[in-house]
Short mmCIF file of C-alpha atoms and ligand atoms in Angstrom, two decimals:
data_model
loop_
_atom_site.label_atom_id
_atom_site.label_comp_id
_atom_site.label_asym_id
_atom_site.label_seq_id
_atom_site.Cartn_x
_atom_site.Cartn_y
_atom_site.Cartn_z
CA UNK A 281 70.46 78.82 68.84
CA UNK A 282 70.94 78.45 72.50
CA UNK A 283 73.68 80.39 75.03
CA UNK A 284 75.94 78.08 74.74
CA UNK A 285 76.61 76.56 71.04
CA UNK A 286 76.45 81.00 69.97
CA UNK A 287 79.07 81.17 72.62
CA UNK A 288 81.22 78.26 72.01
CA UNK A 289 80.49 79.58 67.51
CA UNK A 290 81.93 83.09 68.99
CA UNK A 291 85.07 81.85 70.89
CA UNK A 292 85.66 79.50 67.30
CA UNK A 293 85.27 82.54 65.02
CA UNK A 294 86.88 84.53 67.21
CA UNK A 295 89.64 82.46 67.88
CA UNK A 296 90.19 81.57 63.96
CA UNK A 297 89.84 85.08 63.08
CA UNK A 298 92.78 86.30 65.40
CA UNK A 299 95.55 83.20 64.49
CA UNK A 300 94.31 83.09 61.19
CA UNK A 301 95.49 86.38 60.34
CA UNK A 302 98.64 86.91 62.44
CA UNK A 303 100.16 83.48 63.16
CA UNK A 304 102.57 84.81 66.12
CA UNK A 305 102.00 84.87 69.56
CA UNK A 306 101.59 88.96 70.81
CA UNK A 307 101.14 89.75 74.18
CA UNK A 308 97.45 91.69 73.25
CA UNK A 309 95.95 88.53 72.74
CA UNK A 310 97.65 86.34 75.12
CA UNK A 311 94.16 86.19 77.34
CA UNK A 312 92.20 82.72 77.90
CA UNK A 313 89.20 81.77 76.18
CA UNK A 314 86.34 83.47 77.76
CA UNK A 315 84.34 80.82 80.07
CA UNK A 316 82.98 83.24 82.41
CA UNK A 317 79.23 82.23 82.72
CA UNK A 318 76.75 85.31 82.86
CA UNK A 319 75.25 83.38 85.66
CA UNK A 320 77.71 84.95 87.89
CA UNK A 321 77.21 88.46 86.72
CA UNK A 322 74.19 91.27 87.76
CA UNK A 323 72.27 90.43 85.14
CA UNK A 324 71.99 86.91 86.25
CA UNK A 325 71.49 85.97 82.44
CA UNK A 326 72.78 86.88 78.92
CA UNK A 327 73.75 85.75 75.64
CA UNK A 328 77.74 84.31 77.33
CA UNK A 329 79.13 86.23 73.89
CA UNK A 330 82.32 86.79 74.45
CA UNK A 331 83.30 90.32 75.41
CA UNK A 332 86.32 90.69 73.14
CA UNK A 333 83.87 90.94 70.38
CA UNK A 334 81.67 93.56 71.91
CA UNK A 335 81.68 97.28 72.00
CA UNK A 336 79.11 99.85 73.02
CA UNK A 337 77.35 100.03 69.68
CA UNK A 338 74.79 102.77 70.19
CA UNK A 339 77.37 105.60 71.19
CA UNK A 340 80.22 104.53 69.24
CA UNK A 341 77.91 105.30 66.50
CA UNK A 342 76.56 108.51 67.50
CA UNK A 343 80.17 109.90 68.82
CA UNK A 344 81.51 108.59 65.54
CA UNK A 345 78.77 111.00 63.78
CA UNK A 346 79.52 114.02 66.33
CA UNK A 347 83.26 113.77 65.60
CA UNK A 348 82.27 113.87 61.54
CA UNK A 349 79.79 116.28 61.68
CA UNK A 350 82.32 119.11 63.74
CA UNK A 351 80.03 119.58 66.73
CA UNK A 352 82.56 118.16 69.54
CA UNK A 353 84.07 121.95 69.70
CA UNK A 354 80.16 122.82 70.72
CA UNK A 355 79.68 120.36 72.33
CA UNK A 356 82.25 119.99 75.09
CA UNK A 357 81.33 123.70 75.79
CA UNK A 358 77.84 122.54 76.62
CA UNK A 359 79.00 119.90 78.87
CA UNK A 360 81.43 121.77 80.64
CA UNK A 361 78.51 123.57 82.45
CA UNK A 362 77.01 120.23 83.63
CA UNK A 363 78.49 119.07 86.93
CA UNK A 364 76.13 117.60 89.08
CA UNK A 365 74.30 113.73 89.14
CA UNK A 366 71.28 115.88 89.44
CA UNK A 367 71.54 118.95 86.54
CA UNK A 368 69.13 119.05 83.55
CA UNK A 369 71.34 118.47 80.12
CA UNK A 370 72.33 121.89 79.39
CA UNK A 371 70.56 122.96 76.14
CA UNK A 372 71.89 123.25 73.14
CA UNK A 373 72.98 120.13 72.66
CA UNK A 374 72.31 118.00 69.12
CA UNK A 375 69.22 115.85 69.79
CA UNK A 376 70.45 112.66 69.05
CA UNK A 377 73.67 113.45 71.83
CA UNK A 378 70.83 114.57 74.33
CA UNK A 379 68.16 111.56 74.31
CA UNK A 380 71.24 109.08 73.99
CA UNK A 381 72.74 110.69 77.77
CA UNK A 382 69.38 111.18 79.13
CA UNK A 383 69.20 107.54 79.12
CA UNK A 384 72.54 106.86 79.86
CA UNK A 385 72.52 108.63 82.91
CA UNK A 386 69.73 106.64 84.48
CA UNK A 387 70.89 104.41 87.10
CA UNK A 388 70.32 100.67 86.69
CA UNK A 389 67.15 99.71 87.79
CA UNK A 390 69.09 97.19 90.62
CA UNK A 391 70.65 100.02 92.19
CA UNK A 392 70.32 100.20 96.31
CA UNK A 393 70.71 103.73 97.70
CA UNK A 394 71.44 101.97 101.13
CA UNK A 395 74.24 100.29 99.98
CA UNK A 396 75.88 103.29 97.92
CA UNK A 397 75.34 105.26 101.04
CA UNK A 398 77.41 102.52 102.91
CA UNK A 399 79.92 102.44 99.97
CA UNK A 400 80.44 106.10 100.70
CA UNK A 401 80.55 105.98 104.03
CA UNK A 402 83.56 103.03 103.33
CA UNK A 403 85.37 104.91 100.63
CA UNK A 404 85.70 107.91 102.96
CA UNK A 405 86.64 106.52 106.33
CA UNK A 406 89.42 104.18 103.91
CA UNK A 407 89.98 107.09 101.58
CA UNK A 408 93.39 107.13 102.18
CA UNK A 409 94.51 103.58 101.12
CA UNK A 410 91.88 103.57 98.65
CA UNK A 411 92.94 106.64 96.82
CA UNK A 412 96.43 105.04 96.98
CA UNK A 413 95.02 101.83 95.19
CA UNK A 414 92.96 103.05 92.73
CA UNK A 415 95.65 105.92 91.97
CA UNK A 416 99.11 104.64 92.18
CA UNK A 417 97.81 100.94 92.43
CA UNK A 418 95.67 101.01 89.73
CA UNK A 419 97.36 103.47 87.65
CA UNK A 420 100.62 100.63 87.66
CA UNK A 421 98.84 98.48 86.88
CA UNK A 422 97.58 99.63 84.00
CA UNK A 423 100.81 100.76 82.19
CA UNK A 424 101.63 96.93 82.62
CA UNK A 425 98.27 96.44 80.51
CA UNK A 426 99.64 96.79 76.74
CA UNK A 427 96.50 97.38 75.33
CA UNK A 428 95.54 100.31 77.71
CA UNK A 429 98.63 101.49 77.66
CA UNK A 430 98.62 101.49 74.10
CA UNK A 431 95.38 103.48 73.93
CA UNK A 432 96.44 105.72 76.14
CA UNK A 433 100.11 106.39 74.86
CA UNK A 434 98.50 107.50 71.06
CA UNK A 435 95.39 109.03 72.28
CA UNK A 436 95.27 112.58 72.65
CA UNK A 437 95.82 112.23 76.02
CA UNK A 438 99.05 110.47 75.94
CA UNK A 439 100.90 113.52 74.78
CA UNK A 440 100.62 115.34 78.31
CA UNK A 441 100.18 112.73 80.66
CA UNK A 442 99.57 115.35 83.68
CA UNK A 443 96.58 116.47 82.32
CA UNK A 444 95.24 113.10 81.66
CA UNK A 445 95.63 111.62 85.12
CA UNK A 446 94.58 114.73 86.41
CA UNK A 447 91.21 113.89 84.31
CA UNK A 448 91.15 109.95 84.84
CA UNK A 449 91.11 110.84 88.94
CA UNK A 450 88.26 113.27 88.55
CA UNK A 451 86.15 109.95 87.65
CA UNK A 452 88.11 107.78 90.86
CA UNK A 453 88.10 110.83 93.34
CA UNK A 454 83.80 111.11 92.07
CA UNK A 455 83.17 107.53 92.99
CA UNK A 456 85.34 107.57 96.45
CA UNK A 457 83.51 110.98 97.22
CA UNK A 458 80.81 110.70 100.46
CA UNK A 459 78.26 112.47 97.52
CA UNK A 460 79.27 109.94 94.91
CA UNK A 461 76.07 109.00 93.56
CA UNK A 462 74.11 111.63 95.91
CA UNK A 463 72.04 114.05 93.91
CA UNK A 464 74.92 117.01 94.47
CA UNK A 465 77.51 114.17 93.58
CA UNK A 466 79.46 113.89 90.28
CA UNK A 467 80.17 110.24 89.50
CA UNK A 468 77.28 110.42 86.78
CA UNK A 469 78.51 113.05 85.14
CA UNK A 470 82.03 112.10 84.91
CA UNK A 471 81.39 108.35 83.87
CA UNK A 472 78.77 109.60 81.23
CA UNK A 473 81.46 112.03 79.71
CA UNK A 474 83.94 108.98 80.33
CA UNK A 475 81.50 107.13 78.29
CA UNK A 476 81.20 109.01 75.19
CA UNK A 477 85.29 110.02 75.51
CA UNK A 478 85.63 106.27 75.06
CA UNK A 479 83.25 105.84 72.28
CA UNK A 480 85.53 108.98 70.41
CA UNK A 481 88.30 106.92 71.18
CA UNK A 482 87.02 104.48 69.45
CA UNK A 483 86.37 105.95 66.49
CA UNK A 484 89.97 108.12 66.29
CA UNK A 485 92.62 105.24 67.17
CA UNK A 486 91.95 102.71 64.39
CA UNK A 487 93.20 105.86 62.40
CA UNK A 488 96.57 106.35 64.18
CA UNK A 489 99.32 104.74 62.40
CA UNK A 490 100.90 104.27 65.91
CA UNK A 491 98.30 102.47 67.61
CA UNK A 492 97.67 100.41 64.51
CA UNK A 493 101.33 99.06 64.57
CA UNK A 494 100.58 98.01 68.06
CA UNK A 495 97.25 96.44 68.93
CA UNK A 496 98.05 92.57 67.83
CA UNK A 497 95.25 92.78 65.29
CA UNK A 498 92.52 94.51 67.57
CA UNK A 499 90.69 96.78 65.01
CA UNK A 500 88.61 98.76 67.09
CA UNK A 501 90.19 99.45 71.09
CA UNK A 502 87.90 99.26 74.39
CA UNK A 503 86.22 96.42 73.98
CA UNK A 504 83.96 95.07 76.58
CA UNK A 505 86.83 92.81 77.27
CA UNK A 506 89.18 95.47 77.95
CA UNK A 507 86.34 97.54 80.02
CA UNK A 508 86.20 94.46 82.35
CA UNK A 509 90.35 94.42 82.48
CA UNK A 510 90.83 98.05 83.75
CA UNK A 511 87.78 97.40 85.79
CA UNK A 512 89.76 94.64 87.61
CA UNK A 513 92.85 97.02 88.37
CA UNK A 514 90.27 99.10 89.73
CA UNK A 515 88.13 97.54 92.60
CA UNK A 516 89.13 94.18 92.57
CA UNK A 517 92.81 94.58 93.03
CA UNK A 518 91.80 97.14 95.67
CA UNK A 519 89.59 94.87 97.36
CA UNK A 520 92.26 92.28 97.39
CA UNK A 521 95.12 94.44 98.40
CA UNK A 522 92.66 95.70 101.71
CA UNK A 523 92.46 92.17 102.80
CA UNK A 524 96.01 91.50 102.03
CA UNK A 525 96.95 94.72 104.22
CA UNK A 526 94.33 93.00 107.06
CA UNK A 527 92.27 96.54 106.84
CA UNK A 528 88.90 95.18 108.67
CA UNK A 529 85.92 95.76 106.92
CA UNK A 530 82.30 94.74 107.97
CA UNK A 531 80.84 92.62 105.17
CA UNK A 532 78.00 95.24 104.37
CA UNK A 533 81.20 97.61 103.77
CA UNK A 534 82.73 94.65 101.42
CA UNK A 535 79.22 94.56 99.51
CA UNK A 536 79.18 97.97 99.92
CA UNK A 537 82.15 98.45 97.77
CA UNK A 538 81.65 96.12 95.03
CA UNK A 539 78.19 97.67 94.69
CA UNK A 540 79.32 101.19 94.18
CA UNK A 541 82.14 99.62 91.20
CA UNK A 542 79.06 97.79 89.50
CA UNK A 543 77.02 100.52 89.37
CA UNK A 544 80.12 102.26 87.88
CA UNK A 545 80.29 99.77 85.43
CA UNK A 546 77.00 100.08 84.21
CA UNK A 547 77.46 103.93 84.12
CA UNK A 548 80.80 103.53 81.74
CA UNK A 549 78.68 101.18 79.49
CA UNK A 550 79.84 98.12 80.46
CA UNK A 551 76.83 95.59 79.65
CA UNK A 552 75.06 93.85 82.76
CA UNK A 553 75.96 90.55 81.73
CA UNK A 554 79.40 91.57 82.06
CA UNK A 555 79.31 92.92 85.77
CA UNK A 556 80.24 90.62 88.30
CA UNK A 557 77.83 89.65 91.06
CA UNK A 558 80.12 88.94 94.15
CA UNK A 559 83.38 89.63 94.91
CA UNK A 560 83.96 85.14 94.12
CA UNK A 561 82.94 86.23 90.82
CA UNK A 562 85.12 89.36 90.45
CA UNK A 563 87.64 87.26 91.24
CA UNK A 564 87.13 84.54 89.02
CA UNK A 565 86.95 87.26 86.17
CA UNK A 566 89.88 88.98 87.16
CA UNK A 567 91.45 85.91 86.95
CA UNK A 568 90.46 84.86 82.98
CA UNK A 569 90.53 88.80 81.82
CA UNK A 570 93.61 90.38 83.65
CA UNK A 571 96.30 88.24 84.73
CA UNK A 572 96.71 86.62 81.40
CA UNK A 573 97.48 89.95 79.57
CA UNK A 574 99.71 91.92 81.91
CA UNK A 575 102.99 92.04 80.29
CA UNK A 576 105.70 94.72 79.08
CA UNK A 577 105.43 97.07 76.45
CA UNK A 578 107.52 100.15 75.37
CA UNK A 579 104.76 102.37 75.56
CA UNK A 580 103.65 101.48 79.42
CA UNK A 581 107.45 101.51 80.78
CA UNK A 582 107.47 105.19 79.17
CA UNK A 583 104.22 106.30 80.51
CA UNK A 584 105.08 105.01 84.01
CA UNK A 585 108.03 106.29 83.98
CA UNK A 586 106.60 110.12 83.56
CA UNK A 587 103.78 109.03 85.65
CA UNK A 588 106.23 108.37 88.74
CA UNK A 589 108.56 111.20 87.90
CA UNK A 590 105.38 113.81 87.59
CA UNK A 591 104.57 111.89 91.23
CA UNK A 592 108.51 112.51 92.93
CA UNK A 593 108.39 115.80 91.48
CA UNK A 594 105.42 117.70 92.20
CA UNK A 595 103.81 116.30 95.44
CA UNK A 596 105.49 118.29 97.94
CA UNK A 597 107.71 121.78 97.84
CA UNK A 598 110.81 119.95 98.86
CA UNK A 599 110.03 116.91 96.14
CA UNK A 600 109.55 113.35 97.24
CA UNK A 601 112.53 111.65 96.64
CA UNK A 602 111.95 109.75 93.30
CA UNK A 603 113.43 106.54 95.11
CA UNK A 604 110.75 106.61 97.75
CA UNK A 605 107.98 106.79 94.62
CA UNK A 606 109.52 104.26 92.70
CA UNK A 607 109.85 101.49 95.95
CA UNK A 608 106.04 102.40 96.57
CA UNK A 609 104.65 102.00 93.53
CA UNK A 610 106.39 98.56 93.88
CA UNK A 611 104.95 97.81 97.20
CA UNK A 612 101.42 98.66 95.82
CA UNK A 613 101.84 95.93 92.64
CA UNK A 614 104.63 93.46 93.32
CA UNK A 615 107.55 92.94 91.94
CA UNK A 616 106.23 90.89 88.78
CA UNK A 617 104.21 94.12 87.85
CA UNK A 618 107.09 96.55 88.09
CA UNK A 619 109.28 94.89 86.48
CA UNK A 620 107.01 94.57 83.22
CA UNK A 621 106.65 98.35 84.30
CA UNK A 622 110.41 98.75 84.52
CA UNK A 623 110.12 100.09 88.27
CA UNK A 624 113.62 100.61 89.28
CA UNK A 625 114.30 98.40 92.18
CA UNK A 626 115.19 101.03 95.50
CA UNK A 627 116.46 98.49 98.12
CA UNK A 628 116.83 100.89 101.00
CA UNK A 629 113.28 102.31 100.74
CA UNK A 630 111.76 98.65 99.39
CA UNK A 631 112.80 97.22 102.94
CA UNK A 632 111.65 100.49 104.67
CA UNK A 633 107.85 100.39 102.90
CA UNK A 634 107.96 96.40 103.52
CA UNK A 635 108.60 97.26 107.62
CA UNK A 636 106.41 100.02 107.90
CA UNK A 637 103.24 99.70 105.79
CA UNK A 638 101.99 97.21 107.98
CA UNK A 639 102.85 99.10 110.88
CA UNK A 640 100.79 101.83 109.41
CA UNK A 641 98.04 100.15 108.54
CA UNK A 642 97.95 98.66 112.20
CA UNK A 643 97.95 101.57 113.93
CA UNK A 644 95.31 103.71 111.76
CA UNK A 645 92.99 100.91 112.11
CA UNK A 646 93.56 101.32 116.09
CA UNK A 647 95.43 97.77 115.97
CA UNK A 648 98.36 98.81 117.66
CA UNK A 649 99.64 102.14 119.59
CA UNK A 650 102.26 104.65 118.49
CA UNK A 651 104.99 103.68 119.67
CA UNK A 652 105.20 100.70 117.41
CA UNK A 653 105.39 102.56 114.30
CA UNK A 654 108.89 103.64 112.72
CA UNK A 655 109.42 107.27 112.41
CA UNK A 656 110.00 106.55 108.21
CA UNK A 657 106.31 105.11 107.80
CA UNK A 658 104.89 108.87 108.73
CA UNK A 659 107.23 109.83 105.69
CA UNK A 660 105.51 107.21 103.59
CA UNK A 661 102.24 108.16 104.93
CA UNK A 662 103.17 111.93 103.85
CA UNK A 663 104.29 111.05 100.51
CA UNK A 664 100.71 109.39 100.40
CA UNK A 665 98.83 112.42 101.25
CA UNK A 666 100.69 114.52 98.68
CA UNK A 667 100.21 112.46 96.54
CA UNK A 668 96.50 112.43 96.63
CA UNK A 669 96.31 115.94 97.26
CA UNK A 670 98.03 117.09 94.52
CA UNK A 671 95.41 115.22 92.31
CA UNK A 672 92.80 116.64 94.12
CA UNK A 673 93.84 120.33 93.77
CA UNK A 674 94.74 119.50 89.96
CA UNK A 675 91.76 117.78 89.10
CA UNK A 676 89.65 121.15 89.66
CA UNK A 677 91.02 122.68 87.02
CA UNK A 678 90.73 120.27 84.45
CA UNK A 679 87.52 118.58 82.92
CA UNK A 680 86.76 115.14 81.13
CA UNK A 681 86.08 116.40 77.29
CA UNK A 682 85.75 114.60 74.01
CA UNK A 683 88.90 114.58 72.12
CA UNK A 684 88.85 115.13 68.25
CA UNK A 685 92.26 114.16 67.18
CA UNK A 686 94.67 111.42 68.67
CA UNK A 687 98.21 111.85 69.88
CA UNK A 688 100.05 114.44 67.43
CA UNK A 689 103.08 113.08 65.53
C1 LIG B 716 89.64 108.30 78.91
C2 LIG B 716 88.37 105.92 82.93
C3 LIG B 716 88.78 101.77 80.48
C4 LIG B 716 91.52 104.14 77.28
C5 LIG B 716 89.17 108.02 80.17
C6 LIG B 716 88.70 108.98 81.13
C7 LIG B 716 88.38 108.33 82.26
C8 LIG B 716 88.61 106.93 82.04
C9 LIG B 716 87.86 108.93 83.56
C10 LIG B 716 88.56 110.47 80.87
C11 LIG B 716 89.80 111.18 81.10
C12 LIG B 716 90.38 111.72 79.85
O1 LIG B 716 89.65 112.23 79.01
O2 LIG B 716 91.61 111.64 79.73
C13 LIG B 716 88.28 104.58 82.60
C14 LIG B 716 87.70 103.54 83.42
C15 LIG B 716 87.78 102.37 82.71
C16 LIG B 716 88.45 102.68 81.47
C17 LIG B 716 87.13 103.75 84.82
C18 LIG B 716 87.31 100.98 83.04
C19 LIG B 716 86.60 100.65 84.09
C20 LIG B 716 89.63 102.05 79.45
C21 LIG B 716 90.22 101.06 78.59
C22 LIG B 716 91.02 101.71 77.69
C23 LIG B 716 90.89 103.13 77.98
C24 LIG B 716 89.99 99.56 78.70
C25 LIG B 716 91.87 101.17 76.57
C26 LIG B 716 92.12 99.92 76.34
C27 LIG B 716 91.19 105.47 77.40
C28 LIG B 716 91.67 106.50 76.50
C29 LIG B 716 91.09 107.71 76.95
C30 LIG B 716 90.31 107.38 78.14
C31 LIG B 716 92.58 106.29 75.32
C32 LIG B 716 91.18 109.09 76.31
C33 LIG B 716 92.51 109.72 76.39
C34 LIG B 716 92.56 111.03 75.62
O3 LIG B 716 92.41 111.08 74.42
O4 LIG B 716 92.75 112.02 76.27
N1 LIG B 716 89.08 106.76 80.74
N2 LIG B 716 88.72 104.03 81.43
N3 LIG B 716 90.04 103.29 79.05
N4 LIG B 716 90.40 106.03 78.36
FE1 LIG B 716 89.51 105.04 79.86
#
């Protein structure tokens, strides 16, 4: 069978399978048919299944057999000593764990050091705004993604929601670090561990009640599909908000960028076929796989709301005023966004961040002088800083581990 008939069979069984068996509209399944051609994607090639249907077979099995057999105790203490891209495994570890992550942490064979080296060189000179995206930004965005939020609400994780972020950032702050993929760096190590955490997830959620309830049908969570979604709220709304923000950026920067996020994606286990090629088709992607399913949920209005009081309460001494998070986090998604987040709307400091952003922006990137900057936008650009901080400093003393159990209660 060629490409295209398997895909078209796919999206029909697919399809049928889902409104066969629930009837009603739900907001987890209110994405498009999948069109996006693997033409457009690393690989260049691939079978065009869709990605709703795919998982990341090989570890979800072997995770799946880790959790049963009782060695995740034994083995998180094994990984906890391995830190660095360029560590041996530590021993100890069960042999079928060990050969799977020596392969996995191989990087793809169309890696280019030169441009990771200039996607370093990027994420640090733009570390501030970009830790802003990917942290704030991204982290909005995806409480407004029910089925992520859902995962991340009943997962083990979801019951202390500091300690999770503080986790998820050690992955963001690995790949925005000048050593990112750098022998001494980390971001193989964390996405590896990131990998298999997923897999566990996997294999523990279809069991909560909870999650169950929630997830439209979906039997097994983190799908390819919903890889490719949080993907999106990752470099592709950053990208877009950069150029919306008129940050300039040489093109081998822009290239630069999207080639340290594929490699990423490879690394987390999404398949090649998956990855966008250019930023054209990121965008298209982003476009079939995340717009459609943004939408309210109990669950994500919750979690952002501890999210953004964690945020007003513990970045600074004095406290960042809670109104000047909440009007931020705003700014950084949009009003549509929040709202499904249930953002409360902060008029005085909405106008303020609206004024002075720009102004910001302008004079970092040497666009215009100091005087032209209102005094509030170096409060803004304080509350930033703490922000980022804070997850810095907590971020050392927490590491990514493979949960056993999902959210108590
Ligand atoms: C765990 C990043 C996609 C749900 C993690 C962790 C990281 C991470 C760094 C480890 C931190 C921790 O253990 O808490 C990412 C990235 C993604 C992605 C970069 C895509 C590019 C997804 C998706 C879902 C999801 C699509 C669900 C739909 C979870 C859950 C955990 C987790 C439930 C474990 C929480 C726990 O039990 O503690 N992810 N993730 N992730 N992720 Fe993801």
């Amino acid at each position: 069978m060629d490409g295209l008939s398997r895909r078209k069979m796919v999206i029909a069984g697919g399809a049928l399978g889902v409104f066969g068996a629930l009837g009603v509209a739900s907001p987890a399944r209110a994405r498009s048919l999948w069109t996006w051609e693997p033409s457009g994607s690393v690989a260049g090639k691939g079978a065009g299944l869709d990605p709703d249907w795919v998982w990341d077979e090989e570890v979800d099995q072997l995770v799946g057999s880790v959790i049963d057999r009782g060695d995740v105790p034994r083995v998180n203490e094994l990984l906890r000593t391995w830190t660095r891209n360029d560590q041996p495994l530590p021993d100890g570890l069960p042999a079928d764990l060990r050969e799977f992550m020596e392969k996995a942490r191989q990087l793809p064979s169309w890696a280019d050091r030169d441009k990771l080296e200039t996607a370093a060189k990027f994420n640090e000179s733009r570390g501030l705004y970009l830790n802003l995206l990917n942290g704030v930004g991204g982290g909005m965005l995806s409480t407004a993604i029910p089925r992520e939020a859902r995962a991340v609400y009943y997962s083990k994780g979801g019951a202390d929601m500091e300690d999770r972020v503080a986790k998820t950032s050690l992955l963001g702050f690995a790949v925005g670090d000048l050593n990112a993929y750098r022998p001494d760096g980390k971001v193989v190590v964390e996405a590896v561990k990131t990998r298999l955490v997923h897999a566990a997830v996997r294999h523990l959620l279809p069991k909560s009640p909870g999650w169950s309830r929630t997830s439209g049908g979906q039997k097994i969570p983190i799908s390819q599909a919903d890889m490719l979604v949080t993907w999106h709220s990752l470099p592709t709304y950053a990208m877009r908000k950069l150029l919306d923000w008129k940050v300039p950026m040489k093109s081998a920067e822009s290239a630069g960028y999207l080639h340290v996020w594929q490699v990423t994606a490879h690394m987390l286990g999404i398949r090649d076929e998956y990855i966008p090629a250019s930023w054209d088709a990121a965008n298209a992607q982003s476009k079939q796989v995340l717009d459609p399913v943004l939408a309210r949920t109990r669950e994500g209005v919750e979690l952002t709301d501890i999210l953004l009081g964690q945020l007003a309460e513990q970045t600074s001494p004095g406290g960042i005023d809670r109104p000047l998070v909440n009007a931020l986090a705003r700014y950084l998604v949009g009003d549509q966004v929040a709202d499904w987040d249930g953002i409360p709307r902060e008029p005085f400091w909405e106008k303020a961040i609206e004024t002075a952003w720009p102004k910001l922006v302008a004079f970092r990137e040497k666009l215009i002088p100091l005087p032209l900057v209102p005094p509030l936008a170096w409060t803004i650009d304080e509350a930033a800083r703490q922000y980022i901080l804070f997850y810095l400093t907590k971020g050392r003393g927490t590491r990514i581990e493979i949960p056993e159990t999902n959210r108590p209660g």
